[in-house]
PDB file of C-alpha atoms in Angstrom:
ATOM      1  CA  GLU A 936       0.000   0.000   0.000  1.00  0.00           C
ATOM      2  CA  ALA A 937       1.405   3.400  -1.002  1.00  0.00           C
ATOM      3  CA  GLY A 938       1.894   5.835   1.841  1.00  0.00           C
ATOM      4  CA  VAL A 939       1.227   9.538   2.120  1.00  0.00           C
ATOM      5  CA  ALA A 940       3.171  11.439  -0.538  1.00  0.00           C
ATOM      6  CA  GLN A 941       4.467  14.965  -0.107  1.00  0.00           C
ATOM      7  CA  SER A 942       6.436  17.346  -2.262  1.00  0.00           C
ATOM      8  CA  PRO A 943       8.782  19.048  -2.313  1.00  0.00           C
ATOM      9  CA  ARG A 944      10.889  17.386   0.365  1.00  0.00           C
ATOM     10  CA  TYR A 945      12.976  20.493   0.953  1.00  0.00           C
ATOM     11  CA  LYS A 946      12.422  24.174   0.256  1.00  0.00           C
ATOM     12  CA  ILE A 947      14.548  27.213   0.996  1.00  0.00           C
ATOM     13  CA  ILE A 948      13.026  30.658   0.510  1.00  0.00           C
ATOM     14  CA  GLU A 949      13.609  34.195   1.673  1.00  0.00           C
ATOM     15  CA  LYS A 950      11.231  35.905   4.072  1.00  0.00           C
ATOM     16  CA  ARG A 951       8.237  37.549   2.445  1.00  0.00           C
ATOM     17  CA  GLN A 952       8.290  35.031  -0.411  1.00  0.00           C
ATOM     18  CA  SER A 953       5.468  32.573  -1.036  1.00  0.00           C
ATOM     19  CA  VAL A 954       5.643  28.801  -0.922  1.00  0.00           C
ATOM     20  CA  ALA A 955       3.266  25.904  -1.514  1.00  0.00           C
ATOM     21  CA  PHE A 956       3.353  22.299  -0.387  1.00  0.00           C
ATOM     22  CA  TRP A 957       1.478  19.381  -1.886  1.00  0.00           C
ATOM     23  CA  CYS A 958       0.110  16.237  -0.256  1.00  0.00           C
ATOM     24  CA  ASN A 959      -1.466  13.090  -1.681  1.00  0.00           C
ATOM     25  CA  PRO A 960      -3.038  10.964   1.063  1.00  0.00           C
ATOM     26  CA  ILE A 961      -3.375   7.207   1.191  1.00  0.00           C
ATOM     27  CA  SER A 962      -6.012   6.066  -1.283  1.00  0.00           C
ATOM     28  CA  GLY A 963      -9.448   5.929   0.291  1.00  0.00           C
ATOM     29  CA  HIS A 964      -8.568   8.054   3.311  1.00  0.00           C
ATOM     30  CA  ALA A 965     -11.277  10.621   3.906  1.00  0.00           C
ATOM     31  CA  THR A 966      -9.438  12.717   6.448  1.00  0.00           C
ATOM     32  CA  LEU A 967      -6.314  14.757   5.785  1.00  0.00           C
ATOM     33  CA  TYR A 968      -4.261  16.751   8.260  1.00  0.00           C
ATOM     34  CA  TRP A 969      -1.500  19.337   7.960  1.00  0.00           C
ATOM     35  CA  TYR A 970       0.886  19.639  10.893  1.00  0.00           C
ATOM     36  CA  GLN A 971       3.754  22.026  11.577  1.00  0.00           C
ATOM     37  CA  GLN A 972       6.710  20.609  13.491  1.00  0.00           C
ATOM     38  CA  ILE A 973       9.266  23.119  14.707  1.00  0.00           C
ATOM     39  CA  LEU A 974      12.659  21.730  15.714  1.00  0.00           C
ATOM     40  CA  GLY A 975      12.529  20.269  19.205  1.00  0.00           C
ATOM     41  CA  GLN A 976       8.740  20.276  19.391  1.00  0.00           C
ATOM     42  CA  GLY A 977       5.962  17.857  18.629  1.00  0.00           C
ATOM     43  CA  PRO A 978       3.755  18.226  15.564  1.00  0.00           C
ATOM     44  CA  LYS A 979       1.080  20.913  15.878  1.00  0.00           C
ATOM     45  CA  LEU A 980      -2.147  20.540  13.910  1.00  0.00           C
ATOM     46  CA  LEU A 981      -2.729  23.394  11.467  1.00  0.00           C
ATOM     47  CA  ILE A 982      -5.795  22.180   9.615  1.00  0.00           C
ATOM     48  CA  GLN A 983      -7.928  19.073   9.262  1.00  0.00           C
ATOM     49  CA  PHE A 984     -10.094  18.190   6.264  1.00  0.00           C
ATOM     50  CA  GLN A 985     -12.750  15.543   5.996  1.00  0.00           C
ATOM     51  CA  ASN A 986     -13.260  14.938   2.302  1.00  0.00           C
ATOM     52  CA  ASN A 987     -13.135  18.503   0.963  1.00  0.00           C
ATOM     53  CA  GLY A 988     -14.565  20.236   4.037  1.00  0.00           C
ATOM     54  CA  VAL A 989     -12.606  21.859   6.856  1.00  0.00           C
ATOM     55  CA  VAL A 990     -13.135  20.200  10.243  1.00  0.00           C
ATOM     56  CA  ASP A 991     -10.652  22.221  12.308  1.00  0.00           C
ATOM     57  CA  ASP A 992      -8.466  25.164  11.348  1.00  0.00           C
ATOM     58  CA  SER A 993      -8.309  26.828  14.756  1.00  0.00           C
ATOM     59  CA  GLN A 994      -4.502  26.862  14.837  1.00  0.00           C
ATOM     60  CA  LEU A 995      -3.950  27.963  11.251  1.00  0.00           C
ATOM     61  CA  PRO A 996      -2.518  31.521  11.026  1.00  0.00           C
ATOM     62  CA  LYS A 997      -5.069  32.592   8.482  1.00  0.00           C
ATOM     63  CA  ASP A 998      -3.419  35.913   7.714  1.00  0.00           C
ATOM     64  CA  ARG A 999      -0.636  34.090   5.897  1.00  0.00           C
ATOM     65  CA  PHE A1000      -1.506  30.387   5.666  1.00  0.00           C
ATOM     66  CA  SER A1001      -4.139  28.842   3.453  1.00  0.00           C
ATOM     67  CA  ALA A1002      -5.009  25.293   2.527  1.00  0.00           C
ATOM     68  CA  GLU A1003      -7.394  23.592   0.191  1.00  0.00           C
ATOM     69  CA  ARG A1004      -8.550  20.118  -0.725  1.00  0.00           C
ATOM     70  CA  LEU A1005     -10.812  20.851  -3.642  1.00  0.00           C
ATOM     71  CA  LYS A1006     -11.638  17.349  -4.877  1.00  0.00           C
ATOM     72  CA  GLY A1007     -11.400  15.617  -1.533  1.00  0.00           C
ATOM     73  CA  VAL A1008      -8.108  13.912  -2.404  1.00  0.00           C
ATOM     74  CA  ASP A1009      -4.910  15.960  -2.857  1.00  0.00           C
ATOM     75  CA  SER A1010      -4.265  19.015  -0.752  1.00  0.00           C
ATOM     76  CA  THR A1011      -2.056  22.081  -0.939  1.00  0.00           C
ATOM     77  CA  LEU A1012      -0.840  24.268   1.902  1.00  0.00           C
ATOM     78  CA  LYS A1013       0.365  27.763   1.064  1.00  0.00           C
ATOM     79  CA  ILE A1014       2.278  30.365   3.032  1.00  0.00           C
ATOM     80  CA  GLN A1015       2.182  33.936   1.779  1.00  0.00           C
ATOM     81  CA  PRO A1016       4.260  35.824   2.843  1.00  0.00           C
ATOM     82  CA  ALA A1017       6.657  33.614   4.775  1.00  0.00           C
ATOM     83  CA  LYS A1018       8.276  34.693   8.018  1.00  0.00           C
ATOM     84  CA  LEU A1019      11.458  33.448   9.656  1.00  0.00           C
ATOM     85  CA  GLU A1020       9.422  31.648  12.330  1.00  0.00           C
ATOM     86  CA  ASP A1021       7.726  29.524   9.655  1.00  0.00           C
ATOM     87  CA  SER A1022      10.913  27.477   9.326  1.00  0.00           C
ATOM     88  CA  ALA A1023       9.742  23.985  10.229  1.00  0.00           C
ATOM     89  CA  VAL A1024       8.818  20.603   8.840  1.00  0.00           C
ATOM     90  CA  TYR A1025       5.315  20.517   7.399  1.00  0.00           C
ATOM     91  CA  LEU A1026       3.818  17.073   7.808  1.00  0.00           C
ATOM     92  CA  CYS A1027       0.763  15.792   6.041  1.00  0.00           C
ATOM     93  CA  ALA A1028      -1.158  12.883   7.533  1.00  0.00           C
ATOM     94  CA  SER A1029      -4.257  10.971   6.558  1.00  0.00           C
ATOM     95  CA  SER A1030      -6.678   8.602   8.209  1.00  0.00           C
ATOM     96  CA  TYR A1031      -9.507   6.440   6.933  1.00  0.00           C
ATOM     97  CA  LEU A1032     -12.192   8.047   9.020  1.00  0.00           C
ATOM     98  CA  ALA A1033     -12.581  10.732  11.622  1.00  0.00           C
ATOM     99  CA  GLY A1034     -14.962  11.092  14.488  1.00  0.00           C
ATOM    100  CA  ALA A1035     -15.412   9.870  17.996  1.00  0.00           C
ATOM    101  CA  THR A1036     -13.657   6.597  17.301  1.00  0.00           C
ATOM    102  CA  ALA A1037      -9.917   7.060  17.124  1.00  0.00           C
ATOM    103  CA  ASP A1038      -8.465   6.229  13.758  1.00  0.00           C
ATOM    104  CA  THR A1039      -4.783   5.797  13.029  1.00  0.00           C
ATOM    105  CA  GLN A1040      -3.113   8.749  11.364  1.00  0.00           C
ATOM    106  CA  TYR A1041      -0.374   7.931   8.860  1.00  0.00           C
ATOM    107  CA  PHE A1042       2.229  10.600   8.212  1.00  0.00           C
ATOM    108  CA  GLY A1043       4.023  11.552   5.045  1.00  0.00           C
ATOM    109  CA  PRO A1044       7.785  12.245   4.972  1.00  0.00           C
ATOM    110  CA  GLY A1045       7.260  15.979   5.384  1.00  0.00           C
ATOM    111  CA  THR A1046       8.539  19.106   3.671  1.00  0.00           C
ATOM    112  CA  ARG A1047      11.427  20.814   5.416  1.00  0.00           C
ATOM    113  CA  LEU A1048      11.058  24.577   4.974  1.00  0.00           C
ATOM    114  CA  THR A1049      13.866  27.004   5.697  1.00  0.00           C
ATOM    115  CA  VAL A1050      13.060  30.714   5.604  1.00  0.00           C
ATOM    116  CA  LEU A1051      16.117  32.976   5.360  1.00  0.00           C
TER     117      LEU A1051
ATOM    118  CA  ARG B1264      -0.017  24.283  31.922  1.00  0.00           C
ATOM    119  CA  LYS B1265       0.593  22.641  28.556  1.00  0.00           C
ATOM    120  CA  GLU B1266      -2.066  20.283  27.235  1.00  0.00           C
ATOM    121  CA  VAL B1267       0.435  17.469  26.866  1.00  0.00           C
ATOM    122  CA  GLU B1268       3.807  17.353  28.590  1.00  0.00           C
ATOM    123  CA  GLN B1269       6.817  15.127  28.199  1.00  0.00           C
ATOM    124  CA  ASP B1270      10.351  15.206  29.556  1.00  0.00           C
ATOM    125  CA  PRO B1271      12.435  15.990  26.445  1.00  0.00           C
ATOM    126  CA  GLY B1272      15.442  14.000  27.735  1.00  0.00           C
ATOM    127  CA  PRO B1273      17.736  12.776  26.354  1.00  0.00           C
ATOM    128  CA  PHE B1274      17.576   9.498  28.193  1.00  0.00           C
ATOM    129  CA  ASN B1275      20.937   7.793  27.667  1.00  0.00           C
ATOM    130  CA  VAL B1276      20.747   4.101  28.566  1.00  0.00           C
ATOM    131  CA  PRO B1277      22.990   1.102  27.970  1.00  0.00           C
ATOM    132  CA  GLU B1278      21.897  -1.657  25.668  1.00  0.00           C
ATOM    133  CA  GLY B1279      19.730  -4.172  27.515  1.00  0.00           C
ATOM    134  CA  ALA B1280      18.428  -1.663  30.048  1.00  0.00           C
ATOM    135  CA  THR B1281      14.789  -1.036  30.868  1.00  0.00           C
ATOM    136  CA  VAL B1282      13.598   2.527  30.412  1.00  0.00           C
ATOM    137  CA  ALA B1283      10.272   4.215  31.018  1.00  0.00           C
ATOM    138  CA  PHE B1284       8.777   7.491  29.845  1.00  0.00           C
ATOM    139  CA  ASN B1285       5.718   9.307  31.091  1.00  0.00           C
ATOM    140  CA  CYS B1286       3.420  11.752  29.367  1.00  0.00           C
ATOM    141  CA  THR B1287       0.943  13.880  31.311  1.00  0.00           C
ATOM    142  CA  TYR B1288      -2.174  15.467  29.901  1.00  0.00           C
ATOM    143  CA  SER B1289      -4.369  18.220  31.251  1.00  0.00           C
ATOM    144  CA  ASN B1290      -7.778  17.509  29.710  1.00  0.00           C
ATOM    145  CA  SER B1291      -9.643  14.912  31.743  1.00  0.00           C
ATOM    146  CA  ALA B1292     -12.029  14.414  28.805  1.00  0.00           C
ATOM    147  CA  SER B1293      -9.238  13.014  26.634  1.00  0.00           C
ATOM    148  CA  GLN B1294     -10.407   9.860  24.956  1.00  0.00           C
ATOM    149  CA  SER B1295      -7.608   8.029  23.242  1.00  0.00           C
ATOM    150  CA  PHE B1296      -3.888   7.852  23.716  1.00  0.00           C
ATOM    151  CA  PHE B1297      -1.002   6.901  21.485  1.00  0.00           C
ATOM    152  CA  TRP B1298       2.749   6.518  21.412  1.00  0.00           C
ATOM    153  CA  TYR B1299       4.509   7.440  18.188  1.00  0.00           C
ATOM    154  CA  ARG B1300       8.147   6.892  17.331  1.00  0.00           C
ATOM    155  CA  GLN B1301      10.054   9.482  15.315  1.00  0.00           C
ATOM    156  CA  ASP B1302      13.510   8.804  13.971  1.00  0.00           C
ATOM    157  CA  CYS B1303      15.824  11.717  13.230  1.00  0.00           C
ATOM    158  CA  ARG B1304      14.592  13.666  10.194  1.00  0.00           C
ATOM    159  CA  LYS B1305      11.777  11.178   9.597  1.00  0.00           C
ATOM    160  CA  GLU B1306       8.038  11.260  10.042  1.00  0.00           C
ATOM    161  CA  PRO B1307       6.268  10.002  13.186  1.00  0.00           C
ATOM    162  CA  LYS B1308       5.092   6.403  13.028  1.00  0.00           C
ATOM    163  CA  LEU B1309       2.516   4.849  15.310  1.00  0.00           C
ATOM    164  CA  LEU B1310       4.185   2.601  17.871  1.00  0.00           C
ATOM    165  CA  MET B1311       1.144   1.593  19.848  1.00  0.00           C
ATOM    166  CA  SER B1312      -2.216   2.697  21.119  1.00  0.00           C
ATOM    167  CA  VAL B1313      -2.732   2.897  24.860  1.00  0.00           C
ATOM    168  CA  TYR B1314      -5.765   1.159  26.277  1.00  0.00           C
ATOM    169  CA  SER B1315      -7.315   1.486  29.709  1.00  0.00           C
ATOM    170  CA  SER B1316      -6.285  -2.057  30.533  1.00  0.00           C
ATOM    171  CA  GLY B1317      -2.749  -1.465  29.332  1.00  0.00           C
ATOM    172  CA  ASN B1318      -1.202  -3.213  26.376  1.00  0.00           C
ATOM    173  CA  GLU B1319       2.001  -4.953  25.509  1.00  0.00           C
ATOM    174  CA  ASP B1320       3.763  -5.522  22.210  1.00  0.00           C
ATOM    175  CA  GLY B1321       6.945  -7.500  22.579  1.00  0.00           C
ATOM    176  CA  ARG B1322       9.406  -5.422  24.569  1.00  0.00           C
ATOM    177  CA  PHE B1323       7.062  -2.443  24.731  1.00  0.00           C
ATOM    178  CA  THR B1324       4.361  -1.914  27.356  1.00  0.00           C
ATOM    179  CA  ALA B1325       2.015   1.057  27.449  1.00  0.00           C
ATOM    180  CA  GLN B1326      -0.229   1.985  30.346  1.00  0.00           C
ATOM    181  CA  LEU B1327      -2.844   4.607  31.092  1.00  0.00           C
ATOM    182  CA  ASN B1328      -3.506   6.175  34.477  1.00  0.00           C
ATOM    183  CA  ARG B1329      -6.689   8.207  34.151  1.00  0.00           C
ATOM    184  CA  ALA B1330      -6.784   9.246  37.814  1.00  0.00           C
ATOM    185  CA  SER B1331      -3.379  10.906  37.580  1.00  0.00           C
ATOM    186  CA  GLN B1332      -3.798  11.792  33.902  1.00  0.00           C
ATOM    187  CA  TYR B1333      -0.706  10.279  32.418  1.00  0.00           C
ATOM    188  CA  ILE B1334       0.350   7.538  30.062  1.00  0.00           C
ATOM    189  CA  SER B1335       3.581   5.598  30.203  1.00  0.00           C
ATOM    190  CA  LEU B1336       5.784   3.628  27.857  1.00  0.00           C
ATOM    191  CA  LEU B1337       8.132   0.953  29.145  1.00  0.00           C
ATOM    192  CA  ILE B1338      10.851  -0.491  26.928  1.00  0.00           C
ATOM    193  CA  ARG B1339      12.562  -3.649  28.141  1.00  0.00           C
ATOM    194  CA  ASP B1340      15.892  -5.005  26.906  1.00  0.00           C
ATOM    195  CA  SER B1341      16.695  -1.804  24.985  1.00  0.00           C
ATOM    196  CA  LYS B1342      18.309  -2.182  21.574  1.00  0.00           C
ATOM    197  CA  LEU B1343      20.495   0.295  19.722  1.00  0.00           C
ATOM    198  CA  SER B1344      17.709   0.497  17.152  1.00  0.00           C
ATOM    199  CA  ASP B1345      15.314   1.825  19.799  1.00  0.00           C
ATOM    200  CA  SER B1346      17.186   5.147  19.713  1.00  0.00           C
ATOM    201  CA  ALA B1347      14.610   7.684  18.584  1.00  0.00           C
ATOM    202  CA  THR B1348      12.215  10.333  19.866  1.00  0.00           C
ATOM    203  CA  TYR B1349       9.019   9.000  21.420  1.00  0.00           C
ATOM    204  CA  LEU B1350       5.988  11.259  21.019  1.00  0.00           C
ATOM    205  CA  CYS B1351       2.790  10.872  22.949  1.00  0.00           C
ATOM    206  CA  GLY B1352      -0.405  11.846  21.191  1.00  0.00           C
ATOM    207  CA  ILE B1353      -3.636  12.568  23.029  1.00  0.00           C
ATOM    208  CA  LEU B1354      -6.987  12.575  21.246  1.00  0.00           C
ATOM    209  CA  THR B1355      -9.569  14.983  22.576  1.00  0.00           C
ATOM    210  CA  GLY B1356     -12.936  15.821  21.110  1.00  0.00           C
ATOM    211  CA  GLY B1357     -14.908  14.136  18.376  1.00  0.00           C
ATOM    212  CA  GLY B1358     -12.831  15.183  15.408  1.00  0.00           C
ATOM    213  CA  ASN B1359      -9.819  12.901  15.727  1.00  0.00           C
ATOM    214  CA  LYS B1360      -7.628  15.873  16.703  1.00  0.00           C
ATOM    215  CA  LEU B1361      -4.318  14.703  18.105  1.00  0.00           C
ATOM    216  CA  THR B1362      -2.288  16.904  20.403  1.00  0.00           C
ATOM    217  CA  PHE B1363       1.326  15.845  20.701  1.00  0.00           C
ATOM    218  CA  GLY B1364       3.882  16.340  23.399  1.00  0.00           C
ATOM    219  CA  THR B1365       7.352  17.619  22.599  1.00  0.00           C
ATOM    220  CA  GLY B1366       8.723  14.095  22.535  1.00  0.00           C
ATOM    221  CA  THR B1367      11.272  12.266  24.682  1.00  0.00           C
ATOM    222  CA  GLN B1368      14.608  11.484  23.104  1.00  0.00           C
ATOM    223  CA  LEU B1369      16.078   8.058  23.819  1.00  0.00           C
ATOM    224  CA  LYS B1370      19.682   7.152  23.091  1.00  0.00           C
ATOM    225  CA  VAL B1371      20.671   3.525  23.602  1.00  0.00           C
ATOM    226  CA  GLU B1372      24.425   3.065  23.868  1.00  0.00           C
ATOM    227  CA  LEU B1373      26.791   0.100  23.726  1.00  0.00           C
TER     228      LEU B1373
END
């Protein structure tokens, strides 16, 4: 079974530039998550989609971050404009279902973003 | 108080040792609990879920203490390959939202 795919794997940009990350979840997984993991910290949920609807975006800095999952499969996360503190690994995860019953989240390899 | 807290370590232990980590959580309504393993510069991978009755998988044992609001992970007979960061994930609410701790770094040495 193919895992969660992400691209690019690495990105270096200057502050105030824009950047976009792409995620393809495991086939058949309805729920997709974007996490930000800053060095030395655990992953922090930015946004959660179920199919193409947003379930939780309470920790997404909406003034500069946006995400979409238009067809309920692939997703993109965009940062515009980037700040130095956005340097982190951006992890995409997917799970088969979401809801009251816990469902295993599978993570992609992540995109390592460096903002100079 | 943070929602989920872990001692970041590092825990340096000799091969063959037994080591235990704890993870405390603040929300008494938390429903499900997990241990993830994260190797350096890799993604987190689910190690095991933590059930109320406790569960064991080979050398790994996970337990939940709801009264004191913490989960634990015990690793017996540590191997060099166990060196990694161990993240606890706590599920709260109905939307499968996981909150992670900072992770505990384990280094197993010869």
